[in-house]
Short mmCIF file of C-alpha atoms in Angstrom, two decimals:
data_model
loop_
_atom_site.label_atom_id
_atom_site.label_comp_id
_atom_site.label_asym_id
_atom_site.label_seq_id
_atom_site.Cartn_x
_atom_site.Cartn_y
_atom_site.Cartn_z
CA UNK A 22 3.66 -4.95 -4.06
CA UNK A 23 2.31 -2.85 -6.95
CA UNK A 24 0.98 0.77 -6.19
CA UNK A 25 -2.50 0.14 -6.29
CA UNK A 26 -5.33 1.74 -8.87
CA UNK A 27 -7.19 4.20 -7.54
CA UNK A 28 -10.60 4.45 -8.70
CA UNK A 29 -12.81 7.83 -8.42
CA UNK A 30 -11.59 11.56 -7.57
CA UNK A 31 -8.51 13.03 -8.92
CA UNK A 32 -7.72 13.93 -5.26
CA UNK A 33 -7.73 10.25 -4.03
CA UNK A 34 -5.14 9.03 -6.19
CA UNK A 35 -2.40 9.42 -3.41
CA UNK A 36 -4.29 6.05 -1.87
CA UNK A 37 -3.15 3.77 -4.52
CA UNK A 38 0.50 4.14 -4.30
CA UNK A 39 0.06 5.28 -0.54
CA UNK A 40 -1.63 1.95 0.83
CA UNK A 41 0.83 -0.25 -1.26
CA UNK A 42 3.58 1.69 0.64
CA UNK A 43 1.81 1.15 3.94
CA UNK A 44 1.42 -2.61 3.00
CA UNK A 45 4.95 -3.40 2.42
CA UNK A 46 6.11 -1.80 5.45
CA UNK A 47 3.87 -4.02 7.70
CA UNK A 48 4.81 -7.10 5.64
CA UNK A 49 8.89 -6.50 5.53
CA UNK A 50 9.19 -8.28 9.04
CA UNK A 51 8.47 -11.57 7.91
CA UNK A 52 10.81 -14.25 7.50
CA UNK A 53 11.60 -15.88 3.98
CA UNK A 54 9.70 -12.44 2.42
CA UNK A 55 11.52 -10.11 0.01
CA UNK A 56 9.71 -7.02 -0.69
CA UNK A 57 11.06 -5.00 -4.09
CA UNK A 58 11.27 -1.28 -3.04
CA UNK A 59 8.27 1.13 -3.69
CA UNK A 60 10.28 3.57 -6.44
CA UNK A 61 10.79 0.35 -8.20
CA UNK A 62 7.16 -1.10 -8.39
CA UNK A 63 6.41 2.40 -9.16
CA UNK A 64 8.66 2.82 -12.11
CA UNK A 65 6.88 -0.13 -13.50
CA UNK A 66 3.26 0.57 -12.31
CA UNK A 67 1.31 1.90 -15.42
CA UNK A 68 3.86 0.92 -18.08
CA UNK A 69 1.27 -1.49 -19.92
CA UNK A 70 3.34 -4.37 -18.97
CA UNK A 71 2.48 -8.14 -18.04
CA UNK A 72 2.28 -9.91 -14.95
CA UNK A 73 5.03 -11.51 -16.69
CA UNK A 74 7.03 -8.95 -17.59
CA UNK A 75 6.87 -7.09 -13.95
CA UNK A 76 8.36 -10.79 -12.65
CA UNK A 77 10.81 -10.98 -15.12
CA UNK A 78 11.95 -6.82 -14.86
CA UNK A 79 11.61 -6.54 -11.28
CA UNK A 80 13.28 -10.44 -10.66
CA UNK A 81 10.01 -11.75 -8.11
CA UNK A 82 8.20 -14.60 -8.28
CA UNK A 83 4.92 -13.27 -6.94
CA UNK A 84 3.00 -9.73 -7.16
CA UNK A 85 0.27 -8.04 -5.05
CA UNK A 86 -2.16 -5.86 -7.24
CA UNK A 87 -5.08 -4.09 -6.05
CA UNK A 88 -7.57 -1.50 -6.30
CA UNK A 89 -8.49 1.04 -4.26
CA UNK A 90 -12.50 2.86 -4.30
CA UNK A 91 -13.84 5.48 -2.18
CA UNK A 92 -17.38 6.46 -2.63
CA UNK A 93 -18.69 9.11 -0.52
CA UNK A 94 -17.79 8.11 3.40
CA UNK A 95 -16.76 4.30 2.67
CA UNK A 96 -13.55 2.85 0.91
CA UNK A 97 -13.37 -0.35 -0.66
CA UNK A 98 -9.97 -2.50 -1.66
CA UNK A 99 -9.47 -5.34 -3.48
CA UNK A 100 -6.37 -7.00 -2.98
CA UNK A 101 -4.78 -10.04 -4.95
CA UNK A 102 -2.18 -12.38 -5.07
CA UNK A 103 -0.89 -12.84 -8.82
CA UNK A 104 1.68 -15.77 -9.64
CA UNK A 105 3.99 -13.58 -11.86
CA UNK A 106 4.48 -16.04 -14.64
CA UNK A 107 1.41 -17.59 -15.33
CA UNK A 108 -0.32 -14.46 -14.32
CA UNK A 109 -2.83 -16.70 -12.21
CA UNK A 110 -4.12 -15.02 -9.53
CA UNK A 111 -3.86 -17.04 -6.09
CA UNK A 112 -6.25 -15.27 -3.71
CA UNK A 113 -8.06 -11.88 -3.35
CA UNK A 114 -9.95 -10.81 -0.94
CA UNK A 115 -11.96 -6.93 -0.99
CA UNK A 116 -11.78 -4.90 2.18
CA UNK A 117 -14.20 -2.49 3.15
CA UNK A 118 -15.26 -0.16 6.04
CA UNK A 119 -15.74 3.94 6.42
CA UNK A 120 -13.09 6.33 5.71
CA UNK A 121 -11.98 7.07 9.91
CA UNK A 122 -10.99 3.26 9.50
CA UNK A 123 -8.44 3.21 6.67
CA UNK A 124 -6.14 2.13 9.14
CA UNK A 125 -7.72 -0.95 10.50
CA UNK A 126 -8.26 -1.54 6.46
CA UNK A 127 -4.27 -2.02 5.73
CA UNK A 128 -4.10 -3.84 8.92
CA UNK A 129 -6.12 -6.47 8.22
CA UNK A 130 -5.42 -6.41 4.75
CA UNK A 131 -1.73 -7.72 6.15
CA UNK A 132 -2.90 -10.40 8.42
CA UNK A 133 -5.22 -11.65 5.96
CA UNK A 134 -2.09 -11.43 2.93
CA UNK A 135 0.30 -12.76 5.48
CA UNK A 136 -1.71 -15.78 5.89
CA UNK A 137 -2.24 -16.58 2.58
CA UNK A 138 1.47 -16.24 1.86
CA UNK A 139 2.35 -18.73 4.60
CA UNK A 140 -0.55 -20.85 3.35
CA UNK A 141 0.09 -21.01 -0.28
CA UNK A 142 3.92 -20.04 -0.80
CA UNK A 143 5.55 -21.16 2.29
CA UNK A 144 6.77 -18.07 3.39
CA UNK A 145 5.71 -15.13 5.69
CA UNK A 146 5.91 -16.57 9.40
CA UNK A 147 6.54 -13.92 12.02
CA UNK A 148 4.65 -10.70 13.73
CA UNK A 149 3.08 -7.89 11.21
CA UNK A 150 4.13 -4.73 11.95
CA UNK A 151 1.17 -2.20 12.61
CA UNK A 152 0.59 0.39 14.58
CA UNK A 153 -2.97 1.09 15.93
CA UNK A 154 -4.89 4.13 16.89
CA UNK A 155 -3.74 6.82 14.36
CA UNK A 156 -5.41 9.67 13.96
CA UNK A 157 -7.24 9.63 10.31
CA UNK A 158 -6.52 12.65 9.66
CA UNK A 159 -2.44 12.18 10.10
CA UNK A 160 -2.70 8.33 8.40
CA UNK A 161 -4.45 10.83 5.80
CA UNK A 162 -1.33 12.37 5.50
CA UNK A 163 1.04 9.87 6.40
CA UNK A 164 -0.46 7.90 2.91
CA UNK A 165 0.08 11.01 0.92
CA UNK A 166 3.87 11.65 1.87
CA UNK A 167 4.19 7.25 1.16
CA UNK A 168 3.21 8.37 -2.42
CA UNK A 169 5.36 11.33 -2.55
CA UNK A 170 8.49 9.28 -1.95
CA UNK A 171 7.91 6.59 -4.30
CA UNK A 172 8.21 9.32 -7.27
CA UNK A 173 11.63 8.63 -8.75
CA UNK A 174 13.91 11.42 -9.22
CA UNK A 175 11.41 14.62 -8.36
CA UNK A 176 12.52 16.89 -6.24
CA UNK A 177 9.36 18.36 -5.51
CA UNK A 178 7.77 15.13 -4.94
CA UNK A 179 10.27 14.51 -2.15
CA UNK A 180 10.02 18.18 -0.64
CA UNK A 181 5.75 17.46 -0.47
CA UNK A 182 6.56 14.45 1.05
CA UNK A 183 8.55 15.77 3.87
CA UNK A 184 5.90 18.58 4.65
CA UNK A 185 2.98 15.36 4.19
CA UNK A 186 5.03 13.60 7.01
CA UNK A 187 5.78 16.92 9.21
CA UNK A 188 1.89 17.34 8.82
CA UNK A 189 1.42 13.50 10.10
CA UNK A 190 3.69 14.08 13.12
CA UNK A 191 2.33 17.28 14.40
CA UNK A 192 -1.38 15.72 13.78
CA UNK A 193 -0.02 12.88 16.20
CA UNK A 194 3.53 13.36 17.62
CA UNK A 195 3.70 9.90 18.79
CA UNK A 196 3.00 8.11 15.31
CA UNK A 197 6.69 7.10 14.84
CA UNK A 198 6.42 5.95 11.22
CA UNK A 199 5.36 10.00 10.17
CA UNK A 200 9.07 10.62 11.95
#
């Protein structure tokens, strides 16, 4: 799962690689699904490459790309399933909904992924993991610390990411993923 373009304000650019993050946590449950590790997606995120290229460097069959737009008090995210070597893109599908329900966006944005991995590749059967009722304001957070610890070899990038998930958790001390 690539780190996602973020489209808009300089300040919303944690949502890209955040949401990407998010999404491969709630998909890493299901069987016959390998997920390549955030800080390695990263490190190739941005690097002018190919679908092709990605597949080849990062040894995966499949990518999911996407885009992520916030205008004013909505968000909108386009999310697509690219055959690495052809570069064909399988299915897509754009999510949208206000910004207090960011949340329920990456939820259904794994359902909906999950089904068309088990539909076209094969693979994906089991539960999605996803948590439900987060505060906004600490999946706000949460997101921003996801980003944080994708950044290879930064210290400071892992230090804001501790305090971004220390800021989730005493938002909502029961939302187990900001522990």
């Amino acid at each position: 799962i690539m780190p996602f373009a973020t489209h808009g304000d300089r300040q919303d650019n944690y949502l890209g690689a955040g949401l990407a993050g998010a999404l491969a946590d709630s998909l890493t449950s299901l069987a016959g699904l390998k997920i390549t590790a955030t800080t390695s997606t990263q490190a190739r995120s941005g690097k002018g490459l190919t679908a092709p290229d990605i597949g080849r460097k990062l040894g995966v069959s499949h990518l999911v790309e996407g885009d992520v737009q916030r205008a004013a008090e909505r968000y909108a995210i386009s999310v697509r399933l690219i055959e690495a070597r052809s570069s064909e893109q399988i299915w897509a599908r754009t999510f949208e909904g206000r910004l207090e329900e960011l949340q329920e966006l990456k939820n259904r944005m794994a359902r909906e992924l999950a089904g068309a991995l088990q539909a076209r590749l094969g693979v994906g059967q089991g539960e999605i993991a996803q948590r439900g009722n987060v505060d906004p304001r600490a999946y706000e957070a949460y997101l921003r610390a996801l980003e944080r610890v994708s950044v290879r070899d930064n210290r400071d990038a892992r230090i804001e990411a501790i305090k971004q998930f220390r800021l989730a958790a005493s938002i909502q001390p029961d939302f187990a993923e900001a522990h």
